[in-house]
Amino acid sequence: MIFERTSNEILLKISPNIDKFGIQRVIEYIEYLEMTSNSIATQEDADKLADELNENWWNENRGKFL
């Protein structure tokens, strides 16, 4: 693996022998880091939003399961 940092980007070169699933997981995590790098939200904010979304989803889909 080769890791190089420039003023504009970070270059990471890895062996082509790594499976696609593993590479995809790493890419998704890096994308997550990029998207959240400027966020001022706290973990508590994220937990509250997740709870609200889950409650809304359950209210809309409850009839399919009960």
PDB file of N, CA and C in Angstrom:
ATOM      1  N   MET A   1       0.846  -1.169   0.000  1.00  0.00           N
ATOM      2  CA  MET A   1       0.000   0.000   0.000  1.00  0.00           C
ATOM      3  C   MET A   1       0.894   1.236   0.000  1.00  0.00           C
ATOM      4  N   ILE A   2       0.501   2.211  -0.803  1.00  0.00           N
ATOM      5  CA  ILE A   2       1.239   3.472  -0.871  1.00  0.00           C
ATOM      6  C   ILE A   2       0.274   4.588  -0.488  1.00  0.00           C
ATOM      7  N   PHE A   3       0.690   5.428   0.421  1.00  0.00           N
ATOM      8  CA  PHE A   3      -0.115   6.518   0.937  1.00  0.00           C
ATOM      9  C   PHE A   3       0.640   7.807   0.714  1.00  0.00           C
ATOM     10  N   GLU A   4       0.041   8.739  -0.015  1.00  0.00           N
ATOM     11  CA  GLU A   4       0.718   9.997  -0.321  1.00  0.00           C
ATOM     12  C   GLU A   4      -0.245  11.151  -0.105  1.00  0.00           C
ATOM     13  N   ARG A   5       0.207  12.159   0.612  1.00  0.00           N
ATOM     14  CA  ARG A   5      -0.633  13.330   0.881  1.00  0.00           C
ATOM     15  C   ARG A   5      -0.033  14.533   0.158  1.00  0.00           C
ATOM     16  N   THR A   6      -0.879  15.224  -0.618  1.00  0.00           N
ATOM     17  CA  THR A   6      -0.467  16.462  -1.265  1.00  0.00           C
ATOM     18  C   THR A   6      -1.286  17.596  -0.659  1.00  0.00           C
ATOM     19  N   SER A   7      -1.115  18.801  -1.138  1.00  0.00           N
ATOM     20  CA  SER A   7      -1.873  19.927  -0.591  1.00  0.00           C
ATOM     21  C   SER A   7      -3.359  19.848  -0.953  1.00  0.00           C
ATOM     22  N   ASN A   8      -3.693  19.130  -2.030  1.00  0.00           N
ATOM     23  CA  ASN A   8      -5.080  19.070  -2.498  1.00  0.00           C
ATOM     24  C   ASN A   8      -5.768  17.733  -2.280  1.00  0.00           C
ATOM     25  N   GLU A   9      -4.994  16.682  -2.067  1.00  0.00           N
ATOM     26  CA  GLU A   9      -5.621  15.371  -2.024  1.00  0.00           C
ATOM     27  C   GLU A   9      -4.745  14.362  -1.294  1.00  0.00           C
ATOM     28  N   ILE A  10      -5.346  13.223  -1.033  1.00  0.00           N
ATOM     29  CA  ILE A  10      -4.625  12.089  -0.463  1.00  0.00           C
ATOM     30  C   ILE A  10      -4.719  10.951  -1.469  1.00  0.00           C
ATOM     31  N   LEU A  11      -3.599  10.405  -1.840  1.00  0.00           N
ATOM     32  CA  LEU A  11      -3.555   9.312  -2.802  1.00  0.00           C
ATOM     33  C   LEU A  11      -3.268   8.014  -2.057  1.00  0.00           C
ATOM     34  N   LEU A  12      -4.062   7.013  -2.336  1.00  0.00           N
ATOM     35  CA  LEU A  12      -3.897   5.712  -1.699  1.00  0.00           C
ATOM     36  C   LEU A  12      -3.883   4.669  -2.803  1.00  0.00           C
ATOM     37  N   LYS A  13      -2.796   3.962  -2.900  1.00  0.00           N
ATOM     38  CA  LYS A  13      -2.669   2.901  -3.900  1.00  0.00           C
ATOM     39  C   LYS A  13      -2.597   1.580  -3.161  1.00  0.00           C
ATOM     40  N   ILE A  14      -3.479   0.650  -3.567  1.00  0.00           N
ATOM     41  CA  ILE A  14      -3.533  -0.645  -2.907  1.00  0.00           C
ATOM     42  C   ILE A  14      -3.434  -1.762  -3.929  1.00  0.00           C
ATOM     43  N   SER A  15      -3.150  -2.932  -3.457  1.00  0.00           N
ATOM     44  CA  SER A  15      -3.027  -4.108  -4.312  1.00  0.00           C
ATOM     45  C   SER A  15      -4.367  -4.439  -4.955  1.00  0.00           C
ATOM     46  N   PRO A  16      -4.364  -4.846  -6.205  1.00  0.00           N
ATOM     47  CA  PRO A  16      -5.625  -5.229  -6.861  1.00  0.00           C
ATOM     48  C   PRO A  16      -6.161  -6.568  -6.355  1.00  0.00           C
ATOM     49  N   ASN A  17      -5.442  -7.220  -5.452  1.00  0.00           N
ATOM     50  CA  ASN A  17      -5.869  -8.512  -4.934  1.00  0.00           C
ATOM     51  C   ASN A  17      -6.932  -8.413  -3.841  1.00  0.00           C
ATOM     52  N   ILE A  18      -7.234  -7.204  -3.389  1.00  0.00           N
ATOM     53  CA  ILE A  18      -8.247  -7.020  -2.344  1.00  0.00           C
ATOM     54  C   ILE A  18      -9.630  -7.169  -2.974  1.00  0.00           C
ATOM     55  N   ASP A  19     -10.520  -7.871  -2.266  1.00  0.00           N
ATOM     56  CA  ASP A  19     -11.850  -8.129  -2.832  1.00  0.00           C
ATOM     57  C   ASP A  19     -12.664  -6.842  -2.974  1.00  0.00           C
ATOM     58  N   LYS A  20     -13.588  -6.851  -3.937  1.00  0.00           N
ATOM     59  CA  LYS A  20     -14.395  -5.670  -4.241  1.00  0.00           C
ATOM     60  C   LYS A  20     -15.233  -5.218  -3.052  1.00  0.00           C
ATOM     61  N   PHE A  21     -15.763  -6.166  -2.288  1.00  0.00           N
ATOM     62  CA  PHE A  21     -16.586  -5.813  -1.140  1.00  0.00           C
ATOM     63  C   PHE A  21     -15.780  -5.017  -0.115  1.00  0.00           C
ATOM     64  N   GLY A  22     -14.587  -5.448   0.173  1.00  0.00           N
ATOM     65  CA  GLY A  22     -13.735  -4.744   1.123  1.00  0.00           C
ATOM     66  C   GLY A  22     -13.386  -3.350   0.657  1.00  0.00           C
ATOM     67  N   ILE A  23     -13.047  -3.221  -0.610  1.00  0.00           N
ATOM     68  CA  ILE A  23     -12.723  -1.907  -1.179  1.00  0.00           C
ATOM     69  C   ILE A  23     -13.941  -0.990  -1.109  1.00  0.00           C
ATOM     70  N   GLN A  24     -15.115  -1.519  -1.446  1.00  0.00           N
ATOM     71  CA  GLN A  24     -16.333  -0.710  -1.426  1.00  0.00           C
ATOM     72  C   GLN A  24     -16.627  -0.205  -0.015  1.00  0.00           C
ATOM     73  N   ARG A  25     -16.425  -1.044   0.992  1.00  0.00           N
ATOM     74  CA  ARG A  25     -16.661  -0.624   2.386  1.00  0.00           C
ATOM     75  C   ARG A  25     -15.727   0.520   2.770  1.00  0.00           C
ATOM     76  N   VAL A  26     -14.461   0.427   2.371  1.00  0.00           N
ATOM     77  CA  VAL A  26     -13.490   1.481   2.676  1.00  0.00           C
ATOM     78  C   VAL A  26     -13.885   2.774   1.972  1.00  0.00           C
ATOM     79  N   ILE A  27     -14.266   2.683   0.711  1.00  0.00           N
ATOM     80  CA  ILE A  27     -14.674   3.866  -0.056  1.00  0.00           C
ATOM     81  C   ILE A  27     -15.888   4.529   0.584  1.00  0.00           C
ATOM     82  N   GLU A  28     -16.877   3.733   0.980  1.00  0.00           N
ATOM     83  CA  GLU A  28     -18.073   4.292   1.617  1.00  0.00           C
ATOM     84  C   GLU A  28     -17.731   4.991   2.929  1.00  0.00           C
ATOM     85  N   TYR A  29     -16.810   4.422   3.693  1.00  0.00           N
ATOM     86  CA  TYR A  29     -16.407   5.061   4.947  1.00  0.00           C
ATOM     87  C   TYR A  29     -15.700   6.385   4.679  1.00  0.00           C
ATOM     88  N   ILE A  30     -14.838   6.423   3.687  1.00  0.00           N
ATOM     89  CA  ILE A  30     -14.140   7.665   3.339  1.00  0.00           C
ATOM     90  C   ILE A  30     -15.139   8.710   2.851  1.00  0.00           C
ATOM     91  N   GLU A  31     -16.127   8.296   2.057  1.00  0.00           N
ATOM     92  CA  GLU A  31     -17.164   9.229   1.614  1.00  0.00           C
ATOM     93  C   GLU A  31     -17.936   9.787   2.807  1.00  0.00           C
ATOM     94  N   TYR A  32     -18.240   8.932   3.774  1.00  0.00           N
ATOM     95  CA  TYR A  32     -18.914   9.370   4.993  1.00  0.00           C
ATOM     96  C   TYR A  32     -18.069  10.419   5.718  1.00  0.00           C
ATOM     97  N   LEU A  33     -16.770  10.171   5.848  1.00  0.00           N
ATOM     98  CA  LEU A  33     -15.894  11.124   6.511  1.00  0.00           C
ATOM     99  C   LEU A  33     -15.884  12.467   5.787  1.00  0.00           C
ATOM    100  N   GLU A  34     -15.855  12.428   4.451  1.00  0.00           N
ATOM    101  CA  GLU A  34     -15.881  13.669   3.671  1.00  0.00           C
ATOM    102  C   GLU A  34     -17.178  14.436   3.901  1.00  0.00           C
ATOM    103  N   MET A  35     -18.309  13.729   3.873  1.00  0.00           N
ATOM    104  CA  MET A  35     -19.611  14.380   4.007  1.00  0.00           C
ATOM    105  C   MET A  35     -19.826  14.977   5.393  1.00  0.00           C
ATOM    106  N   THR A  36     -19.235  14.374   6.402  1.00  0.00           N
ATOM    107  CA  THR A  36     -19.477  14.829   7.770  1.00  0.00           C
ATOM    108  C   THR A  36     -18.344  15.683   8.332  1.00  0.00           C
ATOM    109  N   SER A  37     -17.335  15.954   7.546  1.00  0.00           N
ATOM    110  CA  SER A  37     -16.148  16.650   8.058  1.00  0.00           C
ATOM    111  C   SER A  37     -16.455  18.063   8.544  1.00  0.00           C
ATOM    112  N   ASN A  38     -17.449  18.719   7.978  1.00  0.00           N
ATOM    113  CA  ASN A  38     -17.778  20.092   8.381  1.00  0.00           C
ATOM    114  C   ASN A  38     -19.035  20.162   9.236  1.00  0.00           C
ATOM    115  N   SER A  39     -19.540  19.032   9.644  1.00  0.00           N
ATOM    116  CA  SER A  39     -20.777  18.991  10.421  1.00  0.00           C
ATOM    117  C   SER A  39     -20.547  19.472  11.849  1.00  0.00           C
ATOM    118  N   ILE A  40     -21.527  20.209  12.370  1.00  0.00           N
ATOM    119  CA  ILE A  40     -21.471  20.621  13.768  1.00  0.00           C
ATOM    120  C   ILE A  40     -22.453  19.809  14.607  1.00  0.00           C
ATOM    121  N   ALA A  41     -23.102  18.833  13.975  1.00  0.00           N
ATOM    122  CA  ALA A  41     -24.054  17.979  14.686  1.00  0.00           C
ATOM    123  C   ALA A  41     -23.318  17.095  15.692  1.00  0.00           C
ATOM    124  N   THR A  42     -23.985  16.845  16.804  1.00  0.00           N
ATOM    125  CA  THR A  42     -23.420  15.961  17.817  1.00  0.00           C
ATOM    126  C   THR A  42     -23.993  14.563  17.647  1.00  0.00           C
ATOM    127  N   GLN A  43     -23.417  13.602  18.338  1.00  0.00           N
ATOM    128  CA  GLN A  43     -23.953  12.242  18.314  1.00  0.00           C
ATOM    129  C   GLN A  43     -25.379  12.238  18.860  1.00  0.00           C
ATOM    130  N   GLU A  44     -25.644  13.073  19.860  1.00  0.00           N
ATOM    131  CA  GLU A  44     -26.997  13.183  20.418  1.00  0.00           C
ATOM    132  C   GLU A  44     -27.977  13.664  19.347  1.00  0.00           C
ATOM    133  N   ASP A  45     -27.570  14.631  18.516  1.00  0.00           N
ATOM    134  CA  ASP A  45     -28.417  15.109  17.416  1.00  0.00           C
ATOM    135  C   ASP A  45     -28.708  13.973  16.431  1.00  0.00           C
ATOM    136  N   ALA A  46     -27.686  13.220  16.095  1.00  0.00           N
ATOM    137  CA  ALA A  46     -27.855  12.113  15.150  1.00  0.00           C
ATOM    138  C   ALA A  46     -28.762  11.044  15.734  1.00  0.00           C
ATOM    139  N   ASP A  47     -28.599  10.735  17.009  1.00  0.00           N
ATOM    140  CA  ASP A  47     -29.454   9.732  17.656  1.00  0.00           C
ATOM    141  C   ASP A  47     -30.913  10.181  17.677  1.00  0.00           C
ATOM    142  N   LYS A  48     -31.143  11.459  17.966  1.00  0.00           N
ATOM    143  CA  LYS A  48     -32.506  11.993  18.003  1.00  0.00           C
ATOM    144  C   LYS A  48     -33.145  11.914  16.619  1.00  0.00           C
ATOM    145  N   LEU A  49     -32.409  12.287  15.584  1.00  0.00           N
ATOM    146  CA  LEU A  49     -32.925  12.210  14.216  1.00  0.00           C
ATOM    147  C   LEU A  49     -33.232  10.772  13.836  1.00  0.00           C
ATOM    148  N   ALA A  50     -32.349   9.849  14.181  1.00  0.00           N
ATOM    149  CA  ALA A  50     -32.581   8.438  13.870  1.00  0.00           C
ATOM    150  C   ALA A  50     -33.834   7.927  14.567  1.00  0.00           C
ATOM    151  N   ASP A  51     -34.034   8.313  15.818  1.00  0.00           N
ATOM    152  CA  ASP A  51     -35.236   7.897  16.545  1.00  0.00           C
ATOM    153  C   ASP A  51     -36.499   8.443  15.880  1.00  0.00           C
ATOM    154  N   GLU A  52     -36.455   9.715  15.451  1.00  0.00           N
ATOM    155  CA  GLU A  52     -37.612  10.316  14.774  1.00  0.00           C
ATOM    156  C   GLU A  52     -37.914   9.612  13.458  1.00  0.00           C
ATOM    157  N   LEU A  53     -36.869   9.316  12.692  1.00  0.00           N
ATOM    158  CA  LEU A  53     -37.064   8.632  11.412  1.00  0.00           C
ATOM    159  C   LEU A  53     -37.623   7.235  11.619  1.00  0.00           C
ATOM    160  N   ASN A  54     -37.106   6.516  12.604  1.00  0.00           N
ATOM    161  CA  ASN A  54     -37.608   5.174  12.894  1.00  0.00           C
ATOM    162  C   ASN A  54     -39.063   5.207  13.329  1.00  0.00           C
ATOM    163  N   GLU A  55     -39.418   6.178  14.158  1.00  0.00           N
ATOM    164  CA  GLU A  55     -40.799   6.296  14.623  1.00  0.00           C
ATOM    165  C   GLU A  55     -41.724   6.609  13.448  1.00  0.00           C
ATOM    166  N   ASN A  56     -41.316   7.524  12.592  1.00  0.00           N
ATOM    167  CA  ASN A  56     -42.129   7.858  11.414  1.00  0.00           C
ATOM    168  C   ASN A  56     -42.290   6.658  10.498  1.00  0.00           C
ATOM    169  N   TRP A  57     -41.200   5.924  10.280  1.00  0.00           N
ATOM    170  CA  TRP A  57     -41.265   4.747   9.412  1.00  0.00           C
ATOM    171  C   TRP A  57     -42.222   3.721  10.003  1.00  0.00           C
ATOM    172  N   TRP A  58     -42.111   3.497  11.303  1.00  0.00           N
ATOM    173  CA  TRP A  58     -42.972   2.503  11.944  1.00  0.00           C
ATOM    174  C   TRP A  58     -44.440   2.918  11.841  1.00  0.00           C
ATOM    175  N   ASN A  59     -44.723   4.196  12.051  1.00  0.00           N
ATOM    176  CA  ASN A  59     -46.103   4.670  11.960  1.00  0.00           C
ATOM    177  C   ASN A  59     -46.660   4.474  10.552  1.00  0.00           C
ATOM    178  N   GLU A  60     -45.850   4.637   9.538  1.00  0.00           N
ATOM    179  CA  GLU A  60     -46.288   4.475   8.153  1.00  0.00           C
ATOM    180  C   GLU A  60     -46.394   3.005   7.730  1.00  0.00           C
ATOM    181  N   ASN A  61     -45.635   2.125   8.360  1.00  0.00           N
ATOM    182  CA  ASN A  61     -45.556   0.726   7.902  1.00  0.00           C
ATOM    183  C   ASN A  61     -46.085  -0.295   8.900  1.00  0.00           C
ATOM    184  N   ARG A  62     -46.579   0.148  10.013  1.00  0.00           N
ATOM    185  CA  ARG A  62     -47.054  -0.749  11.073  1.00  0.00           C
ATOM    186  C   ARG A  62     -48.092  -1.732  10.559  1.00  0.00           C
ATOM    187  N   GLY A  63     -48.986  -1.272   9.707  1.00  0.00           N
ATOM    188  CA  GLY A  63     -50.055  -2.125   9.190  1.00  0.00           C
ATOM    189  C   GLY A  63     -49.550  -3.309   8.385  1.00  0.00           C
ATOM    190  N   LYS A  64     -48.375  -3.223   7.822  1.00  0.00           N
ATOM    191  CA  LYS A  64     -47.816  -4.319   7.042  1.00  0.00           C
ATOM    192  C   LYS A  64     -47.321  -5.468   7.918  1.00  0.00           C
ATOM    193  N   PHE A  65     -47.101  -5.178   9.205  1.00  0.00           N
ATOM    194  CA  PHE A  65     -46.519  -6.175  10.095  1.00  0.00           C
ATOM    195  C   PHE A  65     -47.483  -6.663  11.166  1.00  0.00           C
ATOM    196  N   LEU A  66     -48.516  -5.905  11.438  1.00  0.00           N
ATOM    197  CA  LEU A  66     -49.458  -6.301  12.482  1.00  0.00           C
ATOM    198  C   LEU A  66     -50.785  -6.731  11.908  1.00  0.00           C
TER     199      LEU A  66
END
